[in-house]
Amino acid sequence: MIRPALYLGALALLILAPFVLYPVFLMKVLCFALFACAFNLILGYGGLLSFGHAAFFGGAAYVCGHALEVWGLPTPVGILLATLAAGVLGVLVGALAIRRQGIYFAMITLALAQMCYFFFITAPFTGGENGLQGVPRGSLFGLVNLQNDLNMYYFVLAIFLIGYFIVARTVHSPFGQVLRAIRDNEPRAVSLGYDVDRYKLLAFVLSAALAGLAGATKTVVFQLASLTDAHWHMSGEVVLMTLLGGLGTIPGPAIGAALIVTLQNKLATGPLSAWVPVVLGVIFVACVIAFRRGVVGEIQAFLRRSF
Amino acid sequence: MAGKGDYILKTEGLTKEFKGFTAVDSVDLTVRRHTIHALIGPNGAGKTTVFNLLTKFLTPTRGTIAFNGRDITRAKPAEIARLGVIRSFQISAVFPHMTALENVRVALQPRLGTTFHFWRPDSCLRVLDARAEELLDMVGLSSFAHDEVADLPYGRKRALEIATTLACEPELMLLDEPTQGMGREDVDRITRLIRQVAEGRTVLMVEHNLGVVSALCDRITVLQRGAVLTEGDYETVAADPRVKEAYMGKAA
């Protein structure tokens, strides 16, 4: 059928891409794509707008940087540890935030993320304004040297695919069905006997952990963990990526992330370099007003109408 | 314990106050097992508030609620549901972006004990399809099983809601205006359906359509301004001048 063919095609493109495009740019795209897919799990499928996902992305970036640079842990272990840390942070933030809905949920997540941000500014192990620089990329169990950009690319691609698979599986699982029901009609889900808060919390924690996986991987790619990763701009950007690509579609956020990162890179060197936030703002408005389903959502809707 | 066997639901002095306004005023309600019991009354009489209190969507200011002799006054809504009290809502309570089959299956899922399993493919839910199809068939929705529910006509959504409620194997079904906003044909179908599904269960329903009430209900409680005005079978209640007065205003 069409779907497996599309996925195989996309996979082939991803495998061949570093021979055409700059691998570091592609790795950046993959990290943000994973971040957006993780975010989509809670916004698109949980119906909860978190405005604090930078805390998980940035928090994991620091944990990973610290683990590799100071503790000298092997790279995969550092990434795994950072993912776990983001999950634990997700439990703490989620347990407080899911008690409220809508704007209040967004505000609680934002407030807690800002607290994390100021913690990262003042804490001794984050390097303050300088961040953690020169994080060693290390190797894969001493076998594959990750200093090599091409090796690193395939490592990042593997991480992205694992994360993407976890999101896709979660959405199409017994748990995913319950989550969809809660998003569709929460009082009804309660009246059928579901403790909706526990399902929302699990979705939130999964989303936070995968956002952490993305942040930790980004640290290894750029050998840098900085305040930018934990800034609320990052929380806003991931909303934009998800909306642009297609909220509640599985590939949508990844495509949205690719578009935004590409745009940022192109604009950064051109005459519009000072205007990047304005351009992103215009895209955001256009997206919300004109094509709310996002790129993938609109294509799906078009295909459904036409066939 | 003869009393426990007779009554499935019993409230004593159930009261709900909203900032000085008493929406429900010391209501003593007893619902007999295996009956269809109606809660009627003019608009604003507090019928839906009573429903929300019974299903814990609201917390009572005073009074107690007992289900099967067990005090559930402080229980949470999802807990009540797991005990076997399943409610419907005034506006159709469906999951609009899922298919009819998925709607019913969501209610069946807890019996598999895999509702938190995010690592398993949803194809493991297919074991529930047979039962879900059976329930859809019962309410005449077999041919809509794979349609997205948002596209179904209103009457069909209400029928789906009943199928979903039944999937929970409720001991007590609380139906909030099951025929509200329906055309004649749908009303007849839903009435038949309620009679059919009430077999071996207990139903407490809020209903405006007195035709439906007279056709279905064994016992009727009339509420007015939050308090019980009278109670009895349809003939008794219909003959009560106070009931006419409550609905029509004082006769000149």
Coordinates of C-alpha atoms in Angstrom, one line a residue:
Chain A
M1 CA 0.0 0.0 0.0
I2 CA 0.9 3.7 -0.1
R3 CA 1.9 4.1 3.6
P4 CA 4.7 1.5 3.8
A5 CA 6.1 2.8 0.5
L6 CA 6.1 6.3 1.8
Y7 CA 7.9 5.2 4.9
L8 CA 10.5 3.2 3.0
G9 CA 11.1 6.1 0.7
A10 CA 11.6 8.5 3.6
L11 CA 14.0 6.0 5.3
A12 CA 16.0 5.7 2.0
L13 CA 16.2 9.5 1.8
L14 CA 17.3 9.8 5.4
I15 CA 20.0 7.2 4.8
L16 CA 21.3 8.9 1.7
A17 CA 20.8 12.5 2.9
P18 CA 24.3 13.1 4.5
F19 CA 26.0 12.5 1.1
V20 CA 24.1 15.4 -0.3
L21 CA 23.5 17.7 2.7
Y22 CA 25.7 18.9 5.5
P23 CA 25.4 16.1 8.2
V24 CA 25.5 18.5 11.2
F25 CA 22.5 20.4 9.8
L26 CA 20.7 17.1 9.3
M27 CA 21.4 16.0 12.8
K28 CA 20.0 19.3 14.1
V29 CA 16.9 18.6 12.0
L30 CA 16.5 15.1 13.5
C31 CA 17.0 16.3 17.1
F32 CA 14.3 18.9 16.7
A33 CA 12.1 16.5 14.8
L34 CA 12.2 14.1 17.7
F35 CA 11.6 16.9 20.1
A36 CA 8.5 17.9 18.1
C37 CA 7.2 14.3 17.8
A38 CA 7.6 14.0 21.6
F39 CA 5.7 17.2 22.1
N40 CA 2.9 16.1 19.8
L41 CA 2.3 13.1 22.0
I42 CA 1.0 15.4 24.8
L43 CA -0.5 18.2 22.6
G44 CA -1.8 16.3 19.6
Y45 CA -2.9 13.1 21.4
G46 CA -3.3 14.2 24.9
G47 CA -5.0 17.5 24.0
L48 CA -2.8 19.3 26.6
L49 CA -0.8 22.4 25.6
S50 CA 2.5 22.3 27.5
F51 CA 4.4 25.5 27.4
G52 CA 7.3 24.1 29.4
H53 CA 8.9 21.4 27.3
A54 CA 12.1 23.3 27.0
A55 CA 12.7 22.3 30.7
F56 CA 12.9 18.6 29.6
F57 CA 14.9 19.3 26.4
G58 CA 17.3 21.6 28.2
G59 CA 17.4 19.7 31.5
A60 CA 18.4 16.5 29.6
A61 CA 21.0 18.5 27.6
Y62 CA 22.7 19.5 30.8
V63 CA 22.5 16.1 32.4
C64 CA 24.0 14.5 29.3
G65 CA 26.7 17.1 29.0
H66 CA 27.6 16.7 32.7
A67 CA 27.6 12.9 32.5
L68 CA 29.9 12.9 29.5
E69 CA 32.2 15.7 30.4
V70 CA 32.6 15.4 34.1
W71 CA 31.7 11.9 34.9
G72 CA 33.2 10.6 31.7
L73 CA 30.4 8.1 31.1
P74 CA 30.1 6.4 27.7
T75 CA 27.9 8.4 25.3
P76 CA 24.9 6.0 25.1
V77 CA 24.8 5.7 28.9
G78 CA 24.9 9.5 29.2
I79 CA 22.0 9.9 26.8
L80 CA 20.0 7.2 28.5
L81 CA 20.6 8.8 31.9
A82 CA 19.5 12.2 30.6
T83 CA 16.4 10.7 29.1
L84 CA 15.5 9.1 32.5
A85 CA 16.2 12.4 34.3
A86 CA 13.8 14.2 31.9
G87 CA 11.2 11.5 32.6
V88 CA 11.6 12.1 36.4
L89 CA 11.3 15.8 35.9
G90 CA 8.2 15.0 33.8
V91 CA 6.6 13.2 36.7
L92 CA 7.2 16.2 39.0
V93 CA 6.0 18.8 36.6
G94 CA 3.2 16.6 35.2
A95 CA 1.8 15.6 38.6
L96 CA 1.3 19.3 39.4
A97 CA 0.1 20.5 36.0
I98 CA -2.4 17.9 34.9
R99 CA -4.7 18.9 37.7
R100 CA -5.7 21.9 35.6
Q101 CA -6.7 22.2 31.9
G102 CA -6.4 24.6 29.0
I103 CA -4.7 27.9 29.8
Y104 CA -4.0 27.0 33.4
F105 CA -2.2 23.9 32.4
A106 CA -0.1 25.9 29.9
M107 CA 0.7 28.5 32.6
I108 CA 1.7 26.0 35.2
T109 CA 4.1 24.2 32.8
L110 CA 5.5 27.6 31.8
A111 CA 6.0 28.7 35.4
L112 CA 7.7 25.4 36.3
A113 CA 9.9 25.5 33.2
Q114 CA 11.0 29.1 34.1
M115 CA 11.9 27.9 37.5
C116 CA 14.1 25.2 35.9
Y117 CA 15.6 27.9 33.7
F118 CA 16.6 30.1 36.6
F119 CA 17.9 27.0 38.4
F120 CA 20.1 26.3 35.4
I121 CA 21.4 29.9 35.4
T122 CA 22.5 29.7 39.0
A123 CA 23.4 26.1 39.5
P124 CA 27.2 25.5 39.6
F125 CA 27.4 22.5 37.2
T126 CA 25.7 24.2 34.2
G127 CA 28.4 26.7 33.4
G128 CA 25.9 29.6 33.7
E129 CA 25.9 31.9 30.7
N130 CA 28.6 29.9 29.0
G131 CA 26.9 26.6 29.2
L132 CA 28.7 23.3 29.0
Q133 CA 31.2 23.5 26.2
G134 CA 33.4 20.9 24.6
V135 CA 31.3 17.9 25.6
P136 CA 33.1 14.9 24.2
R137 CA 31.2 13.0 21.6
G138 CA 33.0 9.8 22.6
S139 CA 32.3 6.6 20.8
L140 CA 29.8 3.7 20.6
F141 CA 31.2 1.2 23.1
G142 CA 34.7 2.0 21.7
L143 CA 33.7 0.5 18.4
V144 CA 32.4 3.4 16.3
N145 CA 34.1 6.8 16.6
L146 CA 31.4 9.5 16.9
Q147 CA 33.9 12.3 16.2
N148 CA 33.2 11.4 12.6
D149 CA 30.1 13.3 11.5
L150 CA 28.9 10.6 9.2
N151 CA 29.1 8.0 12.0
M152 CA 27.4 10.4 14.4
Y153 CA 24.7 11.0 11.8
Y154 CA 23.7 7.4 11.7
F155 CA 23.8 7.2 15.5
V156 CA 21.4 10.2 15.6
L157 CA 19.2 8.7 12.9
A158 CA 18.9 5.5 14.9
I159 CA 17.9 7.4 18.0
F160 CA 15.4 9.4 16.0
L161 CA 13.9 6.3 14.6
I162 CA 13.6 4.6 18.0
G163 CA 11.9 7.7 19.4
Y164 CA 9.6 8.0 16.4
F165 CA 8.7 4.4 16.7
I166 CA 7.9 4.8 20.4
V167 CA 5.6 7.7 19.6
A168 CA 3.9 5.9 16.8
R169 CA 3.4 2.8 18.9
T170 CA 2.1 4.7 21.9
V171 CA -0.5 6.4 19.7
H172 CA -1.6 3.1 18.3
S173 CA -1.7 1.1 21.5
P174 CA -4.4 0.2 24.0
F175 CA -3.2 3.2 26.0
G176 CA -3.3 5.4 22.9
Q177 CA -7.0 4.5 22.5
V178 CA -7.8 5.6 26.0
L179 CA -5.8 8.8 25.5
R180 CA -7.8 9.6 22.4
A181 CA -11.0 9.0 24.2
I182 CA -10.0 11.3 27.0
R183 CA -9.0 14.0 24.5
D184 CA -12.3 13.6 22.7
N185 CA -14.6 13.7 25.7
E186 CA -13.0 13.8 29.1
P187 CA -16.2 13.7 31.2
R188 CA -17.4 10.7 29.3
A189 CA -14.1 8.9 29.8
V190 CA -14.5 9.6 33.6
S191 CA -18.1 8.3 33.5
L192 CA -16.8 5.0 32.0
G193 CA -14.5 4.5 34.9
Y194 CA -11.2 5.9 33.7
D195 CA -9.0 7.9 36.2
V196 CA -8.1 10.3 33.5
D197 CA -5.3 12.0 35.4
R198 CA -3.2 8.9 35.5
Y199 CA -3.4 8.5 31.8
K200 CA -2.6 12.1 31.2
L201 CA 0.4 11.8 33.5
L202 CA 1.8 8.8 31.7
A203 CA 1.4 10.6 28.4
F204 CA 3.1 13.6 29.9
V205 CA 6.0 11.6 31.3
L206 CA 6.6 9.7 28.0
S207 CA 6.5 13.0 26.2
A208 CA 9.0 14.6 28.6
A209 CA 11.4 11.6 28.5
L210 CA 11.4 11.6 24.7
A211 CA 11.9 15.4 24.6
G212 CA 14.8 14.7 27.0
L213 CA 16.2 12.1 24.5
A214 CA 16.1 14.8 21.8
G215 CA 17.9 17.3 24.1
A216 CA 20.6 14.9 25.2
T217 CA 21.3 13.9 21.6
K218 CA 21.5 17.5 20.6
T219 CA 24.2 18.0 23.3
V220 CA 26.3 15.2 21.8
V221 CA 25.9 16.5 18.3
F222 CA 26.9 20.1 19.0
Q223 CA 29.1 19.2 22.0
L224 CA 27.3 21.9 23.8
A225 CA 24.5 22.4 26.4
S226 CA 23.4 25.9 26.9
L227 CA 20.7 28.1 28.4
T228 CA 19.1 28.4 24.9
D229 CA 18.0 24.8 25.2
A230 CA 16.0 25.5 28.3
H231 CA 14.7 29.0 27.4
W232 CA 11.0 29.5 26.9
H233 CA 11.7 30.4 23.2
M234 CA 12.4 26.7 22.8
S235 CA 9.0 25.8 24.3
G236 CA 7.4 28.2 21.8
E237 CA 9.3 26.9 18.8
V238 CA 8.3 23.3 19.4
V239 CA 4.6 24.5 19.4
L240 CA 5.2 26.2 16.1
M241 CA 6.9 23.1 14.6
T242 CA 4.1 20.8 15.7
L243 CA 1.3 23.1 14.4
L244 CA 3.1 23.8 11.1
G245 CA 3.7 20.1 10.4
G246 CA 0.3 18.9 11.6
L247 CA -1.0 18.5 15.1
G248 CA -2.1 15.0 15.9
T249 CA -0.5 13.4 12.8
I250 CA 2.5 11.2 13.5
P251 CA 4.9 12.4 10.8
G252 CA 3.7 16.0 10.9
P253 CA 5.8 17.4 13.7
A254 CA 9.0 16.0 12.2
I255 CA 8.2 17.7 8.9
G256 CA 7.3 20.9 10.7
A257 CA 10.6 20.8 12.6
A258 CA 12.5 20.2 9.3
L259 CA 10.8 23.2 7.7
I260 CA 11.5 25.5 10.7
V261 CA 15.1 24.5 11.1
T262 CA 15.8 24.8 7.4
L263 CA 14.2 28.2 7.4
Q264 CA 16.2 29.4 10.4
N265 CA 19.4 28.2 8.7
K266 CA 18.6 29.9 5.4
L267 CA 17.5 33.1 6.9
A268 CA 20.4 33.3 9.3
T269 CA 22.9 34.1 6.5
G270 CA 20.7 36.2 4.3
P271 CA 19.5 39.8 4.5
L272 CA 16.6 38.8 6.7
S273 CA 18.8 37.5 9.5
A274 CA 17.6 40.0 12.1
W275 CA 14.0 39.2 11.1
V276 CA 13.8 35.5 11.9
P277 CA 11.4 35.9 14.8
V278 CA 9.1 38.1 12.6
V279 CA 9.1 35.6 9.8
L280 CA 8.3 32.7 12.2
G281 CA 5.6 34.9 13.7
V282 CA 4.0 35.4 10.3
I283 CA 4.2 31.7 9.6
F284 CA 2.6 31.0 12.9
V285 CA -0.3 33.3 12.3
A286 CA -0.8 32.1 8.7
C287 CA -0.8 28.5 10.0
V288 CA -3.4 29.1 12.7
I289 CA -5.7 31.2 10.4
A290 CA -5.3 29.5 7.0
F291 CA -4.3 25.9 7.4
R292 CA -4.9 24.7 10.9
R293 CA -4.3 21.1 10.1
G294 CA -0.7 21.8 9.2
V295 CA 1.2 20.5 6.2
V296 CA 0.6 16.8 6.8
G297 CA -2.9 17.3 8.1
E298 CA -3.9 19.3 5.0
I299 CA -2.4 16.7 2.7
Q300 CA -4.2 13.9 4.5
A301 CA -7.5 15.9 4.3
F302 CA -6.9 16.6 0.6
L303 CA -6.3 12.9 -0.1
R304 CA -9.4 11.9 1.9
R305 CA -11.5 14.3 -0.1
S306 CA -10.1 13.3 -3.4
F307 CA -10.1 9.5 -3.1
Chain B
M1 CA -30.5 -7.5 55.1
A2 CA -33.7 -7.2 53.2
G3 CA -33.4 -3.5 52.8
K4 CA -30.1 -3.8 51.0
G5 CA -31.6 -6.1 48.5
D6 CA -34.6 -4.0 47.7
Y7 CA -32.9 -0.7 47.1
I8 CA -29.9 -0.2 44.9
L9 CA -29.6 3.5 45.5
K10 CA -30.6 5.5 48.5
T11 CA -30.0 9.2 49.3
E12 CA -30.7 10.8 52.6
G13 CA -31.0 14.6 53.0
L14 CA -29.1 15.2 49.8
T15 CA -28.4 18.9 49.5
K16 CA -26.4 21.1 47.2
E17 CA -26.0 24.8 47.7
F18 CA -24.3 27.2 45.3
K19 CA -23.4 30.4 47.0
G20 CA -26.7 30.9 48.9
F21 CA -28.8 29.2 46.3
T22 CA -30.1 25.8 47.2
A23 CA -30.2 23.8 43.9
V24 CA -31.0 20.5 45.6
D25 CA -32.8 20.6 49.0
S26 CA -32.7 17.6 51.3
V27 CA -33.7 15.0 48.7
D28 CA -34.5 11.5 50.0
L29 CA -34.5 9.3 46.9
T30 CA -34.8 5.5 46.9
V31 CA -34.4 3.6 43.7
R32 CA -35.7 0.0 43.8
R33 CA -33.6 -2.7 42.1
H34 CA -34.7 -3.8 38.6
T35 CA -37.0 -0.8 38.1
I36 CA -37.0 2.1 35.7
H37 CA -37.3 5.2 37.8
A38 CA -37.9 8.6 36.4
L39 CA -36.9 12.0 37.8
I40 CA -39.1 14.7 36.3
G41 CA -39.9 18.3 37.0
P42 CA -40.0 21.7 35.4
N43 CA -36.8 23.4 34.1
G44 CA -34.5 24.4 36.9
A45 CA -35.9 21.8 39.3
G46 CA -32.5 20.4 40.0
K47 CA -32.7 17.1 38.1
T48 CA -29.4 17.3 36.4
T49 CA -27.8 18.6 39.6
V50 CA -29.1 15.5 41.4
F51 CA -27.5 13.4 38.6
N52 CA -24.2 15.2 39.0
L53 CA -24.3 14.6 42.7
L54 CA -25.1 10.9 42.3
T55 CA -22.2 10.4 39.9
K56 CA -19.9 12.6 42.0
F57 CA -19.3 15.2 39.3
L58 CA -20.5 17.5 42.0
T59 CA -19.9 17.2 45.7
P60 CA -22.9 17.4 48.0
T61 CA -23.1 20.1 50.6
R62 CA -24.9 17.8 53.0
G63 CA -26.5 14.4 53.0
T64 CA -25.4 10.8 52.1
I65 CA -25.6 8.6 49.1
A66 CA -25.6 4.8 49.4
F67 CA -25.2 2.4 46.5
N68 CA -26.0 -1.3 47.3
G69 CA -25.8 -0.3 51.0
R70 CA -22.3 1.1 50.6
D71 CA -21.7 4.8 51.4
I72 CA -20.4 6.5 48.2
T73 CA -20.8 10.1 49.3
R74 CA -17.1 10.7 49.2
A75 CA -16.1 8.5 46.2
K76 CA -14.6 9.8 43.0
P77 CA -16.5 9.8 39.7
A78 CA -14.3 7.1 38.1
E79 CA -14.7 5.0 41.2
I80 CA -18.5 5.1 41.0
A81 CA -18.3 4.1 37.4
R82 CA -16.2 1.0 38.3
L83 CA -18.7 0.1 41.0
G84 CA -21.3 -0.2 38.3
V85 CA -23.0 3.2 38.1
I86 CA -22.7 4.5 34.6
R87 CA -24.3 7.7 33.5
S88 CA -25.1 9.4 30.2
F89 CA -25.1 13.1 29.6
Q90 CA -27.7 15.6 28.4
I91 CA -25.7 16.3 25.3
S92 CA -24.7 13.2 23.5
A93 CA -21.6 11.7 25.2
V94 CA -19.6 10.1 22.5
F95 CA -16.0 10.2 21.4
P96 CA -16.6 12.1 18.1
H97 CA -13.2 11.4 16.4
M98 CA -13.3 7.7 16.9
T99 CA -15.4 5.1 15.0
A100 CA -18.5 3.6 16.6
L101 CA -16.7 0.4 17.2
E102 CA -13.9 2.1 18.9
N103 CA -16.3 4.1 21.1
V104 CA -17.8 0.9 22.4
R105 CA -14.4 -0.8 22.7
V106 CA -13.1 2.0 24.9
A107 CA -15.7 1.0 27.4
L108 CA -14.8 -2.7 27.1
Q109 CA -11.0 -2.1 27.4
P110 CA -10.6 -2.1 31.2
R111 CA -11.5 -5.8 31.4
L112 CA -8.3 -6.6 29.5
G113 CA -6.2 -4.8 32.1
T114 CA -4.0 -3.3 29.4
T115 CA -5.2 0.3 29.4
F116 CA -1.8 1.6 30.4
H117 CA 0.1 -0.6 27.9
F118 CA 1.7 1.9 25.5
W119 CA 4.1 -0.6 24.1
R120 CA 1.6 -3.0 22.7
P121 CA 0.0 -2.7 19.3
D122 CA -3.7 -1.8 19.3
S123 CA -4.4 -4.9 17.3
C124 CA -4.4 -6.7 20.6
L125 CA -7.8 -5.0 21.2
R126 CA -9.4 -7.0 18.4
V127 CA -10.4 -9.7 20.9
L128 CA -13.0 -7.1 22.0
D129 CA -14.5 -6.5 18.6
A130 CA -17.0 -9.4 18.7
R131 CA -18.5 -8.1 21.9
A132 CA -18.5 -4.5 20.6
E133 CA -20.2 -5.6 17.4
E134 CA -22.8 -7.4 19.4
L135 CA -23.6 -4.3 21.4
L136 CA -23.7 -2.2 18.3
D137 CA -26.0 -4.7 16.7
M138 CA -28.3 -4.5 19.7
V139 CA -28.8 -0.7 19.2
G140 CA -29.1 -1.1 15.5
L141 CA -25.7 0.4 14.6
S142 CA -23.9 -2.5 13.0
S143 CA -23.8 -0.8 9.6
F144 CA -22.1 2.2 11.2
A145 CA -19.4 0.3 13.0
H146 CA -16.5 1.8 11.1
D147 CA -17.8 5.3 10.6
E148 CA -16.4 8.2 12.4
V149 CA -19.0 9.1 15.1
A150 CA -18.9 12.9 14.4
D151 CA -20.7 12.2 11.1
L152 CA -23.6 10.1 12.7
P153 CA -27.1 11.7 13.0
Y154 CA -28.0 12.8 16.5
G155 CA -30.4 9.9 17.3
R156 CA -27.7 7.4 16.3
K157 CA -25.2 9.1 18.6
R158 CA -27.7 8.6 21.5
A159 CA -28.0 5.0 20.6
L160 CA -24.3 4.6 20.5
E161 CA -24.1 6.2 23.9
I162 CA -26.4 3.5 25.3
A163 CA -24.3 0.8 23.7
T164 CA -21.2 2.2 25.3
T165 CA -22.9 2.5 28.6
L166 CA -24.0 -1.2 28.4
A167 CA -20.5 -2.2 27.6
C168 CA -19.6 -1.4 31.2
E169 CA -22.2 -3.9 32.4
P170 CA -23.7 -1.3 34.7
E171 CA -25.9 -2.3 37.6
L172 CA -27.4 1.1 37.6
M173 CA -27.7 3.2 34.5
L174 CA -28.3 6.9 34.9
L175 CA -29.7 8.4 31.7
D176 CA -29.9 12.2 31.5
E177 CA -32.7 13.1 29.0
P178 CA -32.1 10.2 26.6
T179 CA -34.7 11.4 24.1
Q180 CA -34.0 15.1 24.3
G181 CA -34.0 16.9 20.9
M182 CA -35.2 13.9 19.0
G183 CA -37.7 13.4 16.3
R184 CA -40.7 11.1 16.9
E185 CA -39.1 8.1 15.2
D186 CA -35.9 8.3 17.2
V187 CA -37.9 8.7 20.4
D188 CA -39.8 5.5 19.7
R189 CA -36.6 3.6 18.9
I190 CA -34.8 4.9 22.0
T191 CA -37.8 4.1 24.2
R192 CA -37.8 0.5 22.9
L193 CA -34.1 0.3 23.4
I194 CA -34.3 1.5 27.0
R195 CA -37.0 -1.1 27.8
Q196 CA -34.8 -3.8 26.3
V197 CA -31.6 -2.9 28.0
A198 CA -33.3 -2.3 31.4
E199 CA -33.9 -6.0 31.5
G200 CA -32.1 -7.3 34.6
R201 CA -30.8 -3.8 35.5
T202 CA -31.9 -0.6 37.2
V203 CA -32.4 2.6 35.3
L204 CA -32.8 6.1 36.7
M205 CA -33.6 8.6 34.1
V206 CA -34.3 12.3 33.8
E207 CA -36.9 12.8 31.1
H208 CA -39.0 15.6 29.8
N209 CA -41.1 13.6 27.4
L210 CA -44.0 12.4 29.6
G211 CA -45.1 10.0 26.9
V212 CA -41.7 8.2 27.3
V213 CA -42.0 8.3 31.1
S214 CA -45.5 6.8 31.1
A215 CA -44.5 4.1 28.6
L216 CA -41.3 3.1 30.5
C217 CA -41.2 4.0 34.1
D218 CA -42.3 2.0 37.1
R219 CA -41.9 4.9 39.5
I220 CA -41.6 8.6 39.2
T221 CA -40.2 11.3 41.5
V222 CA -41.2 14.8 40.8
L223 CA -38.8 17.5 41.7
Q224 CA -39.6 21.2 42.2
R225 CA -37.2 23.9 43.1
G226 CA -34.7 21.3 44.3
A227 CA -37.1 19.4 46.6
V228 CA -39.2 16.3 46.1
L229 CA -42.8 17.3 45.4
T230 CA -44.3 13.9 45.2
E231 CA -43.5 10.3 44.2
G232 CA -45.4 7.3 42.9
D233 CA -46.4 5.5 39.7
Y234 CA -47.5 7.4 36.6
E235 CA -51.2 7.5 37.4
T236 CA -50.7 8.7 41.0
V237 CA -48.3 11.4 39.9
A238 CA -50.4 12.5 36.9
A239 CA -53.5 12.8 39.1
D240 CA -51.7 15.0 41.6
P241 CA -52.9 18.6 41.3
R242 CA -49.6 19.9 42.7
V243 CA -47.7 18.4 39.7
K244 CA -50.0 20.1 37.2
E245 CA -49.5 23.3 39.1
A246 CA -45.7 22.9 39.1
Y247 CA -45.7 22.5 35.3
M248 CA -48.5 24.9 34.2
G249 CA -48.5 27.4 37.0
K250 CA -51.5 27.9 39.3
A251 CA -54.8 27.3 37.5
A252 CA -56.9 30.4 37.4

